Amino acid sequence: MIPLLLTLMMFGLGLLLAVAGFPMALGRVGRNSIYGFRTRKTLSSDHVWYLANRHSGRRMILAGAAIMLLSVPFGMVAPLLGKTFAPWLMLALIMVPILWMLASSLKYLARL
C-alpha cells in the first residue's frame, strides 16, 4: 500500500508542477507577489519578468514531466525497497529535476 501511495503522490506532484508551468511558459502571468519566478531582478521590470518566467515555466513543465516519468520505474522498485528506503529514493527522484529547473532558471536570469 505504501509504495503505491508514494508512486501516486510522486506522479501527482509531477503533474501539478507541469500544469503550474503552462501559464508561465505562455507568458500569461503578470508580475505579482504570489506566483511565478520571483526575484528582485524579475520583479524590477515587466520585460525581465516575462522572459524569465517563460523560460522557468518551460523548465517547470519539463521537470514535472520528468518526475511523472520517473514515478513509473519508482513504482516498480518501491515495493522491493521497503518503507524506510523508498521515501528517500522518491525524494531524490523529485529533487533532481526541481534543482535542475531552479539552476537552469537562475543561469538564464543571470544572462538577462
PDB file of N, CA and C in Angstrom:
ATOM      1  N   MET A   1       0.819  -1.203   0.000  1.00  0.00           N
ATOM      2  CA  MET A   1       0.000   0.000   0.000  1.00  0.00           C
ATOM      3  C   MET A   1       0.857   1.260   0.000  1.00  0.00           C
ATOM      4  N   ILE A   2       1.887   1.291   0.849  1.00  0.00           N
ATOM      5  CA  ILE A   2       2.747   2.471   0.945  1.00  0.00           C
ATOM      6  C   ILE A   2       3.447   2.754  -0.388  1.00  0.00           C
ATOM      7  N   PRO A   3       4.048   1.746  -1.070  1.00  0.00           N
ATOM      8  CA  PRO A   3       4.701   2.048  -2.355  1.00  0.00           C
ATOM      9  C   PRO A   3       3.734   2.617  -3.392  1.00  0.00           C
ATOM     10  N   LEU A   4       2.517   2.106  -3.440  1.00  0.00           N
ATOM     11  CA  LEU A   4       1.531   2.623  -4.392  1.00  0.00           C
ATOM     12  C   LEU A   4       1.177   4.071  -4.057  1.00  0.00           C
ATOM     13  N   LEU A   5       1.001   4.357  -2.785  1.00  0.00           N
ATOM     14  CA  LEU A   5       0.685   5.721  -2.357  1.00  0.00           C
ATOM     15  C   LEU A   5       1.825   6.675  -2.709  1.00  0.00           C
ATOM     16  N   LEU A   6       3.065   6.257  -2.465  1.00  0.00           N
ATOM     17  CA  LEU A   6       4.220   7.092  -2.799  1.00  0.00           C
ATOM     18  C   LEU A   6       4.303   7.338  -4.303  1.00  0.00           C
ATOM     19  N   THR A   7       4.045   6.300  -5.083  1.00  0.00           N
ATOM     20  CA  THR A   7       4.088   6.428  -6.541  1.00  0.00           C
ATOM     21  C   THR A   7       3.026   7.404  -7.035  1.00  0.00           C
ATOM     22  N   LEU A   8       1.826   7.291  -6.504  1.00  0.00           N
ATOM     23  CA  LEU A   8       0.750   8.203  -6.903  1.00  0.00           C
ATOM     24  C   LEU A   8       1.044   9.634  -6.465  1.00  0.00           C
ATOM     25  N   MET A   9       1.614   9.795  -5.282  1.00  0.00           N
ATOM     26  CA  MET A   9       1.987  11.132  -4.816  1.00  0.00           C
ATOM     27  C   MET A   9       3.054  11.735  -5.723  1.00  0.00           C
ATOM     28  N   MET A  10       4.020  10.916  -6.109  1.00  0.00           N
ATOM     29  CA  MET A  10       5.101  11.394  -6.972  1.00  0.00           C
ATOM     30  C   MET A  10       4.550  11.806  -8.340  1.00  0.00           C
ATOM     31  N   PHE A  11       3.709  10.969  -8.912  1.00  0.00           N
ATOM     32  CA  PHE A  11       3.113  11.292 -10.209  1.00  0.00           C
ATOM     33  C   PHE A  11       2.269  12.564 -10.103  1.00  0.00           C
ATOM     34  N   GLY A  12       1.478  12.666  -9.042  1.00  0.00           N
ATOM     35  CA  GLY A  12       0.631  13.839  -8.841  1.00  0.00           C
ATOM     36  C   GLY A  12       1.434  15.116  -8.685  1.00  0.00           C
ATOM     37  N   LEU A  13       2.554  15.041  -7.981  1.00  0.00           N
ATOM     38  CA  LEU A  13       3.410  16.216  -7.827  1.00  0.00           C
ATOM     39  C   LEU A  13       3.984  16.645  -9.177  1.00  0.00           C
ATOM     40  N   GLY A  14       4.422  15.671  -9.971  1.00  0.00           N
ATOM     41  CA  GLY A  14       4.932  15.989 -11.304  1.00  0.00           C
ATOM     42  C   GLY A  14       3.869  16.629 -12.178  1.00  0.00           C
ATOM     43  N   LEU A  15       2.657  16.105 -12.105  1.00  0.00           N
ATOM     44  CA  LEU A  15       1.544  16.662 -12.875  1.00  0.00           C
ATOM     45  C   LEU A  15       1.235  18.087 -12.425  1.00  0.00           C
ATOM     46  N   LEU A  16       1.205  18.307 -11.124  1.00  0.00           N
ATOM     47  CA  LEU A  16       0.940  19.644 -10.583  1.00  0.00           C
ATOM     48  C   LEU A  16       2.009  20.639 -11.028  1.00  0.00           C
ATOM     49  N   LEU A  17       3.260  20.216 -10.987  1.00  0.00           N
ATOM     50  CA  LEU A  17       4.358  21.085 -11.403  1.00  0.00           C
ATOM     51  C   LEU A  17       4.241  21.433 -12.889  1.00  0.00           C
ATOM     52  N   ALA A  18       3.949  20.437 -13.716  1.00  0.00           N
ATOM     53  CA  ALA A  18       3.815  20.678 -15.157  1.00  0.00           C
ATOM     54  C   ALA A  18       2.641  21.608 -15.454  1.00  0.00           C
ATOM     55  N   VAL A  19       1.517  21.377 -14.816  1.00  0.00           N
ATOM     56  CA  VAL A  19       0.336  22.221 -15.041  1.00  0.00           C
ATOM     57  C   VAL A  19       0.610  23.652 -14.581  1.00  0.00           C
ATOM     58  N   ALA A  20       1.294  23.811 -13.454  1.00  0.00           N
ATOM     59  CA  ALA A  20       1.614  25.153 -12.948  1.00  0.00           C
ATOM     60  C   ALA A  20       2.576  25.888 -13.875  1.00  0.00           C
ATOM     61  N   GLY A  21       3.372  25.157 -14.637  1.00  0.00           N
ATOM     62  CA  GLY A  21       4.326  25.780 -15.543  1.00  0.00           C
ATOM     63  C   GLY A  21       3.715  26.317 -16.826  1.00  0.00           C
ATOM     64  N   PHE A  22       2.568  25.786 -17.240  1.00  0.00           N
ATOM     65  CA  PHE A  22       1.977  26.202 -18.515  1.00  0.00           C
ATOM     66  C   PHE A  22       1.645  27.688 -18.595  1.00  0.00           C
ATOM     67  N   PRO A  23       0.935  28.273 -17.635  1.00  0.00           N
ATOM     68  CA  PRO A  23       0.648  29.710 -17.753  1.00  0.00           C
ATOM     69  C   PRO A  23       1.919  30.558 -17.788  1.00  0.00           C
ATOM     70  N   MET A  24       2.928  30.143 -17.059  1.00  0.00           N
ATOM     71  CA  MET A  24       4.194  30.880 -17.075  1.00  0.00           C
ATOM     72  C   MET A  24       4.850  30.777 -18.447  1.00  0.00           C
ATOM     73  N   ALA A  25       4.899  29.564 -18.984  1.00  0.00           N
ATOM     74  CA  ALA A  25       5.536  29.345 -20.282  1.00  0.00           C
ATOM     75  C   ALA A  25       4.824  30.105 -21.394  1.00  0.00           C
ATOM     76  N   LEU A  26       3.539  30.295 -21.251  1.00  0.00           N
ATOM     77  CA  LEU A  26       2.759  31.013 -22.264  1.00  0.00           C
ATOM     78  C   LEU A  26       2.777  32.524 -22.068  1.00  0.00           C
ATOM     79  N   GLY A  27       3.434  32.987 -21.013  1.00  0.00           N
ATOM     80  CA  GLY A  27       3.513  34.422 -20.759  1.00  0.00           C
ATOM     81  C   GLY A  27       2.211  35.016 -20.258  1.00  0.00           C
ATOM     82  N   ARG A  28       1.422  34.226 -19.559  1.00  0.00           N
ATOM     83  CA  ARG A  28       0.110  34.679 -19.086  1.00  0.00           C
ATOM     84  C   ARG A  28       0.114  35.131 -17.627  1.00  0.00           C
ATOM     85  N   VAL A  29       1.274  35.132 -17.000  1.00  0.00           N
ATOM     86  CA  VAL A  29       1.347  35.509 -15.585  1.00  0.00           C
ATOM     87  C   VAL A  29       2.078  36.837 -15.475  1.00  0.00           C
ATOM     88  N   GLY A  30       1.350  37.863 -15.089  1.00  0.00           N
ATOM     89  CA  GLY A  30       1.962  39.178 -14.896  1.00  0.00           C
ATOM     90  C   GLY A  30       2.722  39.239 -13.580  1.00  0.00           C
ATOM     91  N   ARG A  31       3.506  40.295 -13.429  1.00  0.00           N
ATOM     92  CA  ARG A  31       4.260  40.478 -12.186  1.00  0.00           C
ATOM     93  C   ARG A  31       3.320  40.477 -10.993  1.00  0.00           C
ATOM     94  N   ASN A  32       3.662  39.693  -9.994  1.00  0.00           N
ATOM     95  CA  ASN A  32       2.857  39.611  -8.779  1.00  0.00           C
ATOM     96  C   ASN A  32       3.728  39.091  -7.643  1.00  0.00           C
ATOM     97  N   SER A  33       3.185  39.045  -6.456  1.00  0.00           N
ATOM     98  CA  SER A  33       3.977  38.616  -5.300  1.00  0.00           C
ATOM     99  C   SER A  33       3.663  37.191  -4.860  1.00  0.00           C
ATOM    100  N   ILE A  34       2.891  36.449  -5.664  1.00  0.00           N
ATOM    101  CA  ILE A  34       2.485  35.111  -5.246  1.00  0.00           C
ATOM    102  C   ILE A  34       2.979  34.008  -6.184  1.00  0.00           C
ATOM    103  N   TYR A  35       2.831  34.181  -7.485  1.00  0.00           N
ATOM    104  CA  TYR A  35       3.032  33.090  -8.435  1.00  0.00           C
ATOM    105  C   TYR A  35       3.992  33.509  -9.532  1.00  0.00           C
ATOM    106  N   GLY A  36       4.997  32.684  -9.763  1.00  0.00           N
ATOM    107  CA  GLY A  36       5.967  32.954 -10.812  1.00  0.00           C
ATOM    108  C   GLY A  36       7.386  32.851 -10.289  1.00  0.00           C
ATOM    109  N   PHE A  37       8.333  33.123 -11.164  1.00  0.00           N
ATOM    110  CA  PHE A  37       9.754  33.102 -10.816  1.00  0.00           C
ATOM    111  C   PHE A  37      10.093  34.481 -10.270  1.00  0.00           C
ATOM    112  N   ARG A  38      10.021  34.605  -8.942  1.00  0.00           N
ATOM    113  CA  ARG A  38      10.133  35.910  -8.297  1.00  0.00           C
ATOM    114  C   ARG A  38      11.511  36.107  -7.678  1.00  0.00           C
ATOM    115  N   THR A  39      12.229  37.064  -8.210  1.00  0.00           N
ATOM    116  CA  THR A  39      13.489  37.527  -7.634  1.00  0.00           C
ATOM    117  C   THR A  39      13.464  39.048  -7.714  1.00  0.00           C
ATOM    118  N   ARG A  40      14.441  39.687  -7.104  1.00  0.00           N
ATOM    119  CA  ARG A  40      14.498  41.154  -7.230  1.00  0.00           C
ATOM    120  C   ARG A  40      14.581  41.569  -8.690  1.00  0.00           C
ATOM    121  N   LYS A  41      15.379  40.819  -9.448  1.00  0.00           N
ATOM    122  CA  LYS A  41      15.581  41.180 -10.855  1.00  0.00           C
ATOM    123  C   LYS A  41      14.296  41.001 -11.670  1.00  0.00           C
ATOM    124  N   THR A  42      13.590  39.883 -11.465  1.00  0.00           N
ATOM    125  CA  THR A  42      12.367  39.673 -12.249  1.00  0.00           C
ATOM    126  C   THR A  42      11.264  40.640 -11.841  1.00  0.00           C
ATOM    127  N   LEU A  43      11.225  41.012 -10.583  1.00  0.00           N
ATOM    128  CA  LEU A  43      10.196  41.950 -10.124  1.00  0.00           C
ATOM    129  C   LEU A  43      10.510  43.396 -10.486  1.00  0.00           C
ATOM    130  N   SER A  44      11.723  43.634 -10.990  1.00  0.00           N
ATOM    131  CA  SER A  44      12.124  45.010 -11.306  1.00  0.00           C
ATOM    132  C   SER A  44      11.594  45.509 -12.648  1.00  0.00           C
ATOM    133  N   SER A  45      11.247  44.597 -13.567  1.00  0.00           N
ATOM    134  CA  SER A  45      10.760  45.047 -14.875  1.00  0.00           C
ATOM    135  C   SER A  45       9.875  43.985 -15.519  1.00  0.00           C
ATOM    136  N   ASP A  46       8.869  44.452 -16.245  1.00  0.00           N
ATOM    137  CA  ASP A  46       7.984  43.523 -16.953  1.00  0.00           C
ATOM    138  C   ASP A  46       8.741  42.721 -18.001  1.00  0.00           C
ATOM    139  N   HIS A  47       9.665  43.369 -18.698  1.00  0.00           N
ATOM    140  CA  HIS A  47      10.430  42.689 -19.744  1.00  0.00           C
ATOM    141  C   HIS A  47      11.185  41.492 -19.168  1.00  0.00           C
ATOM    142  N   VAL A  48      11.924  41.708 -18.090  1.00  0.00           N
ATOM    143  CA  VAL A  48      12.689  40.625 -17.450  1.00  0.00           C
ATOM    144  C   VAL A  48      11.732  39.588 -16.868  1.00  0.00           C
ATOM    145  N   TRP A  49      10.649  40.045 -16.256  1.00  0.00           N
ATOM    146  CA  TRP A  49       9.668  39.128 -15.667  1.00  0.00           C
ATOM    147  C   TRP A  49       9.167  38.132 -16.708  1.00  0.00           C
ATOM    148  N   TYR A  50       8.705  38.633 -17.849  1.00  0.00           N
ATOM    149  CA  TYR A  50       8.124  37.736 -18.848  1.00  0.00           C
ATOM    150  C   TYR A  50       9.164  36.810 -19.470  1.00  0.00           C
ATOM    151  N   LEU A  51      10.355  37.318 -19.759  1.00  0.00           N
ATOM    152  CA  LEU A  51      11.399  36.449 -20.312  1.00  0.00           C
ATOM    153  C   LEU A  51      11.767  35.343 -19.332  1.00  0.00           C
ATOM    154  N   ALA A  52      12.033  35.716 -18.084  1.00  0.00           N
ATOM    155  CA  ALA A  52      12.450  34.740 -17.075  1.00  0.00           C
ATOM    156  C   ALA A  52      11.334  33.742 -16.767  1.00  0.00           C
ATOM    157  N   ASN A  53      10.104  34.213 -16.710  1.00  0.00           N
ATOM    158  CA  ASN A  53       9.002  33.312 -16.388  1.00  0.00           C
ATOM    159  C   ASN A  53       8.663  32.373 -17.533  1.00  0.00           C
ATOM    160  N   ARG A  54       8.816  32.826 -18.759  1.00  0.00           N
ATOM    161  CA  ARG A  54       8.613  31.902 -19.887  1.00  0.00           C
ATOM    162  C   ARG A  54       9.643  30.779 -19.836  1.00  0.00           C
ATOM    163  N   HIS A  55      10.884  31.154 -19.614  1.00  0.00           N
ATOM    164  CA  HIS A  55      11.949  30.151 -19.522  1.00  0.00           C
ATOM    165  C   HIS A  55      11.689  29.208 -18.342  1.00  0.00           C
ATOM    166  N   SER A  56      11.426  29.781 -17.186  1.00  0.00           N
ATOM    167  CA  SER A  56      11.191  28.989 -15.982  1.00  0.00           C
ATOM    168  C   SER A  56       9.956  28.100 -16.132  1.00  0.00           C
ATOM    169  N   GLY A  57       8.914  28.611 -16.766  1.00  0.00           N
ATOM    170  CA  GLY A  57       7.710  27.817 -16.992  1.00  0.00           C
ATOM    171  C   GLY A  57       7.977  26.603 -17.863  1.00  0.00           C
ATOM    172  N   ARG A  58       8.771  26.793 -18.914  1.00  0.00           N
ATOM    173  CA  ARG A  58       9.131  25.649 -19.768  1.00  0.00           C
ATOM    174  C   ARG A  58       9.928  24.628 -18.968  1.00  0.00           C
ATOM    175  N   ARG A  59      10.814  25.100 -18.118  1.00  0.00           N
ATOM    176  CA  ARG A  59      11.601  24.188 -17.279  1.00  0.00           C
ATOM    177  C   ARG A  59      10.717  23.479 -16.255  1.00  0.00           C
ATOM    178  N   MET A  60       9.703  24.167 -15.752  1.00  0.00           N
ATOM    179  CA  MET A  60       8.759  23.529 -14.819  1.00  0.00           C
ATOM    180  C   MET A  60       8.007  22.394 -15.504  1.00  0.00           C
ATOM    181  N   ILE A  61       7.600  22.628 -16.737  1.00  0.00           N
ATOM    182  CA  ILE A  61       6.890  21.588 -17.487  1.00  0.00           C
ATOM    183  C   ILE A  61       7.801  20.376 -17.682  1.00  0.00           C
ATOM    184  N   LEU A  62       9.049  20.625 -18.073  1.00  0.00           N
ATOM    185  CA  LEU A  62       9.992  19.521 -18.273  1.00  0.00           C
ATOM    186  C   LEU A  62      10.289  18.788 -16.970  1.00  0.00           C
ATOM    187  N   ALA A  63      10.475  19.531 -15.888  1.00  0.00           N
ATOM    188  CA  ALA A  63      10.742  18.900 -14.588  1.00  0.00           C
ATOM    189  C   ALA A  63       9.537  18.072 -14.142  1.00  0.00           C
ATOM    190  N   GLY A  64       8.343  18.604 -14.325  1.00  0.00           N
ATOM    191  CA  GLY A  64       7.139  17.858 -13.970  1.00  0.00           C
ATOM    192  C   GLY A  64       6.995  16.590 -14.794  1.00  0.00           C
ATOM    193  N   ALA A  65       7.272  16.695 -16.091  1.00  0.00           N
ATOM    194  CA  ALA A  65       7.206  15.512 -16.960  1.00  0.00           C
ATOM    195  C   ALA A  65       8.244  14.481 -16.540  1.00  0.00           C
ATOM    196  N   ALA A  66       9.442  14.932 -16.186  1.00  0.00           N
ATOM    197  CA  ALA A  66      10.489  14.008 -15.734  1.00  0.00           C
ATOM    198  C   ALA A  66      10.060  13.291 -14.459  1.00  0.00           C
ATOM    199  N   ILE A  67       9.470  14.025 -13.533  1.00  0.00           N
ATOM    200  CA  ILE A  67       9.017  13.408 -12.283  1.00  0.00           C
ATOM    201  C   ILE A  67       7.914  12.390 -12.560  1.00  0.00           C
ATOM    202  N   MET A  68       6.980  12.726 -13.456  1.00  0.00           N
ATOM    203  CA  MET A  68       5.926  11.768 -13.806  1.00  0.00           C
ATOM    204  C   MET A  68       6.523  10.517 -14.440  1.00  0.00           C
ATOM    205  N   LEU A  69       7.486  10.703 -15.352  1.00  0.00           N
ATOM    206  CA  LEU A  69       8.118   9.545 -15.995  1.00  0.00           C
ATOM    207  C   LEU A  69       8.910   8.711 -14.994  1.00  0.00           C
ATOM    208  N   LEU A  70       9.606   9.370 -14.081  1.00  0.00           N
ATOM    209  CA  LEU A  70      10.385   8.647 -13.074  1.00  0.00           C
ATOM    210  C   LEU A  70       9.497   7.915 -12.074  1.00  0.00           C
ATOM    211  N   SER A  71       8.255   8.334 -11.935  1.00  0.00           N
ATOM    212  CA  SER A  71       7.361   7.655 -10.995  1.00  0.00           C
ATOM    213  C   SER A  71       7.029   6.235 -11.452  1.00  0.00           C
ATOM    214  N   VAL A  72       7.115   5.971 -12.752  1.00  0.00           N
ATOM    215  CA  VAL A  72       6.795   4.632 -13.264  1.00  0.00           C
ATOM    216  C   VAL A  72       7.834   3.606 -12.811  1.00  0.00           C
ATOM    217  N   PRO A  73       9.141   3.799 -13.111  1.00  0.00           N
ATOM    218  CA  PRO A  73      10.101   2.814 -12.600  1.00  0.00           C
ATOM    219  C   PRO A  73      10.171   2.816 -11.071  1.00  0.00           C
ATOM    220  N   PHE A  74       9.960   3.987 -10.458  1.00  0.00           N
ATOM    221  CA  PHE A  74       9.941   4.028  -8.996  1.00  0.00           C
ATOM    222  C   PHE A  74       8.844   3.115  -8.463  1.00  0.00           C
ATOM    223  N   GLY A  75       7.669   3.166  -9.082  1.00  0.00           N
ATOM    224  CA  GLY A  75       6.559   2.314  -8.656  1.00  0.00           C
ATOM    225  C   GLY A  75       6.866   0.838  -8.784  1.00  0.00           C
ATOM    226  N   MET A  76       7.743   0.487  -9.728  1.00  0.00           N
ATOM    227  CA  MET A  76       8.108  -0.917  -9.911  1.00  0.00           C
ATOM    228  C   MET A  76       9.106  -1.394  -8.855  1.00  0.00           C
ATOM    229  N   VAL A  77      10.016  -0.519  -8.452  1.00  0.00           N
ATOM    230  CA  VAL A  77      11.049  -0.943  -7.495  1.00  0.00           C
ATOM    231  C   VAL A  77      10.704  -0.600  -6.050  1.00  0.00           C
ATOM    232  N   ALA A  78       9.781   0.315  -5.830  1.00  0.00           N
ATOM    233  CA  ALA A  78       9.446   0.734  -4.460  1.00  0.00           C
ATOM    234  C   ALA A  78       9.031  -0.427  -3.559  1.00  0.00           C
ATOM    235  N   PRO A  79       8.229  -1.389  -4.047  1.00  0.00           N
ATOM    236  CA  PRO A  79       7.862  -2.498  -3.156  1.00  0.00           C
ATOM    237  C   PRO A  79       9.069  -3.322  -2.703  1.00  0.00           C
ATOM    238  N   LEU A  80      10.119  -3.331  -3.496  1.00  0.00           N
ATOM    239  CA  LEU A  80      11.318  -4.088  -3.138  1.00  0.00           C
ATOM    240  C   LEU A  80      12.211  -3.344  -2.157  1.00  0.00           C
ATOM    241  N   LEU A  81      12.028  -2.050  -2.045  1.00  0.00           N
ATOM    242  CA  LEU A  81      12.919  -1.218  -1.237  1.00  0.00           C
ATOM    243  C   LEU A  81      12.517  -1.125   0.223  1.00  0.00           C
ATOM    244  N   GLY A  82      11.279  -1.331   0.515  1.00  0.00           N
ATOM    245  CA  GLY A  82      10.823  -1.243   1.898  1.00  0.00           C
ATOM    246  C   GLY A  82      10.389   0.157   2.278  1.00  0.00           C
ATOM    247  N   LYS A  83       9.753   0.244   3.440  1.00  0.00           N
ATOM    248  CA  LYS A  83       9.169   1.502   3.900  1.00  0.00           C
ATOM    249  C   LYS A  83      10.214   2.523   4.325  1.00  0.00           C
ATOM    250  N   THR A  84      11.415   2.081   4.597  1.00  0.00           N
ATOM    251  CA  THR A  84      12.448   3.009   5.055  1.00  0.00           C
ATOM    252  C   THR A  84      13.156   3.690   3.896  1.00  0.00           C
ATOM    253  N   PHE A  85      13.554   2.926   2.887  1.00  0.00           N
ATOM    254  CA  PHE A  85      14.368   3.467   1.800  1.00  0.00           C
ATOM    255  C   PHE A  85      13.543   4.092   0.676  1.00  0.00           C
ATOM    256  N   ALA A  86      12.359   3.566   0.410  1.00  0.00           N
ATOM    257  CA  ALA A  86      11.542   4.052  -0.715  1.00  0.00           C
ATOM    258  C   ALA A  86      11.237   5.550  -0.636  1.00  0.00           C
ATOM    259  N   PRO A  87      10.837   6.086   0.526  1.00  0.00           N
ATOM    260  CA  PRO A  87      10.575   7.535   0.559  1.00  0.00           C
ATOM    261  C   PRO A  87      11.813   8.381   0.262  1.00  0.00           C
ATOM    262  N   TRP A  88      12.976   7.903   0.667  1.00  0.00           N
ATOM    263  CA  TRP A  88      14.212   8.656   0.399  1.00  0.00           C
ATOM    264  C   TRP A  88      14.549   8.643  -1.085  1.00  0.00           C
ATOM    265  N   LEU A  89      14.335   7.506  -1.725  1.00  0.00           N
ATOM    266  CA  LEU A  89      14.556   7.443  -3.172  1.00  0.00           C
ATOM    267  C   LEU A  89      13.561   8.348  -3.891  1.00  0.00           C
ATOM    268  N   MET A  90      12.310   8.333  -3.447  1.00  0.00           N
ATOM    269  CA  MET A  90      11.308   9.203  -4.050  1.00  0.00           C
ATOM    270  C   MET A  90      11.723  10.667  -3.915  1.00  0.00           C
ATOM    271  N   LEU A  91      12.184  11.052  -2.745  1.00  0.00           N
ATOM    272  CA  LEU A  91      12.620  12.428  -2.525  1.00  0.00           C
ATOM    273  C   LEU A  91      13.755  12.800  -3.478  1.00  0.00           C
ATOM    274  N   ALA A  92      14.719  11.907  -3.640  1.00  0.00           N
ATOM    275  CA  ALA A  92      15.842  12.176  -4.548  1.00  0.00           C
ATOM    276  C   ALA A  92      15.361  12.305  -5.991  1.00  0.00           C
ATOM    277  N   LEU A  93      14.455  11.428  -6.408  1.00  0.00           N
ATOM    278  CA  LEU A  93      13.951  11.465  -7.782  1.00  0.00           C
ATOM    279  C   LEU A  93      13.104  12.706  -8.049  1.00  0.00           C
ATOM    280  N   ILE A  94      12.554  13.291  -7.019  1.00  0.00           N
ATOM    281  CA  ILE A  94      11.800  14.538  -7.163  1.00  0.00           C
ATOM    282  C   ILE A  94      12.739  15.738  -7.152  1.00  0.00           C
ATOM    283  N   MET A  95      13.713  15.714  -6.256  1.00  0.00           N
ATOM    284  CA  MET A  95      14.577  16.879  -6.075  1.00  0.00           C
ATOM    285  C   MET A  95      15.520  17.127  -7.251  1.00  0.00           C
ATOM    286  N   VAL A  96      15.993  16.089  -7.898  1.00  0.00           N
ATOM    287  CA  VAL A  96      16.938  16.283  -9.011  1.00  0.00           C
ATOM    288  C   VAL A  96      16.316  17.129 -10.128  1.00  0.00           C
ATOM    289  N   PRO A  97      15.124  16.794 -10.648  1.00  0.00           N
ATOM    290  CA  PRO A  97      14.538  17.670 -11.677  1.00  0.00           C
ATOM    291  C   PRO A  97      14.212  19.076 -11.168  1.00  0.00           C
ATOM    292  N   ILE A  98      13.783  19.187  -9.920  1.00  0.00           N
ATOM    293  CA  ILE A  98      13.457  20.509  -9.376  1.00  0.00           C
ATOM    294  C   ILE A  98      14.715  21.361  -9.241  1.00  0.00           C
ATOM    295  N   LEU A  99      15.801  20.772  -8.764  1.00  0.00           N
ATOM    296  CA  LEU A  99      17.058  21.523  -8.652  1.00  0.00           C
ATOM    297  C   LEU A  99      17.594  21.903 -10.026  1.00  0.00           C
ATOM    298  N   TRP A 100      17.436  21.015 -11.015  1.00  0.00           N
ATOM    299  CA  TRP A 100      17.837  21.343 -12.389  1.00  0.00           C
ATOM    300  C   TRP A 100      17.025  22.537 -12.893  1.00  0.00           C
ATOM    301  N   MET A 101      15.709  22.512 -12.641  1.00  0.00           N
ATOM    302  CA  MET A 101      14.836  23.609 -13.061  1.00  0.00           C
ATOM    303  C   MET A 101      15.290  24.923 -12.432  1.00  0.00           C
ATOM    304  N   LEU A 102      15.575  24.900 -11.147  1.00  0.00           N
ATOM    305  CA  LEU A 102      15.997  26.107 -10.447  1.00  0.00           C
ATOM    306  C   LEU A 102      17.341  26.609 -10.965  1.00  0.00           C
ATOM    307  N   ALA A 103      18.313  25.704 -11.106  1.00  0.00           N
ATOM    308  CA  ALA A 103      19.643  26.106 -11.582  1.00  0.00           C
ATOM    309  C   ALA A 103      19.571  26.665 -12.998  1.00  0.00           C
ATOM    310  N   SER A 104      18.805  26.017 -13.858  1.00  0.00           N
ATOM    311  CA  SER A 104      18.663  26.481 -15.237  1.00  0.00           C
ATOM    312  C   SER A 104      18.002  27.855 -15.287  1.00  0.00           C
ATOM    313  N   SER A 105      16.989  28.051 -14.472  1.00  0.00           N
ATOM    314  CA  SER A 105      16.283  29.338 -14.450  1.00  0.00           C
ATOM    315  C   SER A 105      17.174  30.453 -13.917  1.00  0.00           C
ATOM    316  N   LEU A 106      17.932  30.172 -12.874  1.00  0.00           N
ATOM    317  CA  LEU A 106      18.842  31.183 -12.322  1.00  0.00           C
ATOM    318  C   LEU A 106      19.959  31.521 -13.304  1.00  0.00           C
ATOM    319  N   LYS A 107      20.455  30.509 -14.008  1.00  0.00           N
ATOM    320  CA  LYS A 107      21.502  30.740 -15.003  1.00  0.00           C
ATOM    321  C   LYS A 107      20.966  31.620 -16.138  1.00  0.00           C
ATOM    322  N   TYR A 108      19.762  31.335 -16.591  1.00  0.00           N
ATOM    323  CA  TYR A 108      19.145  32.145 -17.641  1.00  0.00           C
ATOM    324  C   TYR A 108      18.932  33.574 -17.157  1.00  0.00           C
ATOM    325  N   LEU A 109      18.450  33.724 -15.942  1.00  0.00           N
ATOM    326  CA  LEU A 109      18.199  35.053 -15.385  1.00  0.00           C
ATOM    327  C   LEU A 109      19.492  35.857 -15.285  1.00  0.00           C
ATOM    328  N   ALA A 110      20.583  35.209 -14.954  1.00  0.00           N
ATOM    329  CA  ALA A 110      21.869  35.911 -14.840  1.00  0.00           C
ATOM    330  C   ALA A 110      22.319  36.476 -16.183  1.00  0.00           C
ATOM    331  N   ARG A 111      21.903  35.845 -17.284  1.00  0.00           N
ATOM    332  CA  ARG A 111      22.281  36.329 -18.619  1.00  0.00           C
ATOM    333  C   ARG A 111      21.410  37.480 -19.092  1.00  0.00           C
ATOM    334  N   LEU A 112      20.298  37.732 -18.438  1.00  0.00           N
ATOM    335  CA  LEU A 112      19.410  38.822 -18.867  1.00  0.00           C
ATOM    336  C   LEU A 112      19.947  40.173 -18.440  1.00  0.00           C
TER     337      LEU A 112
END
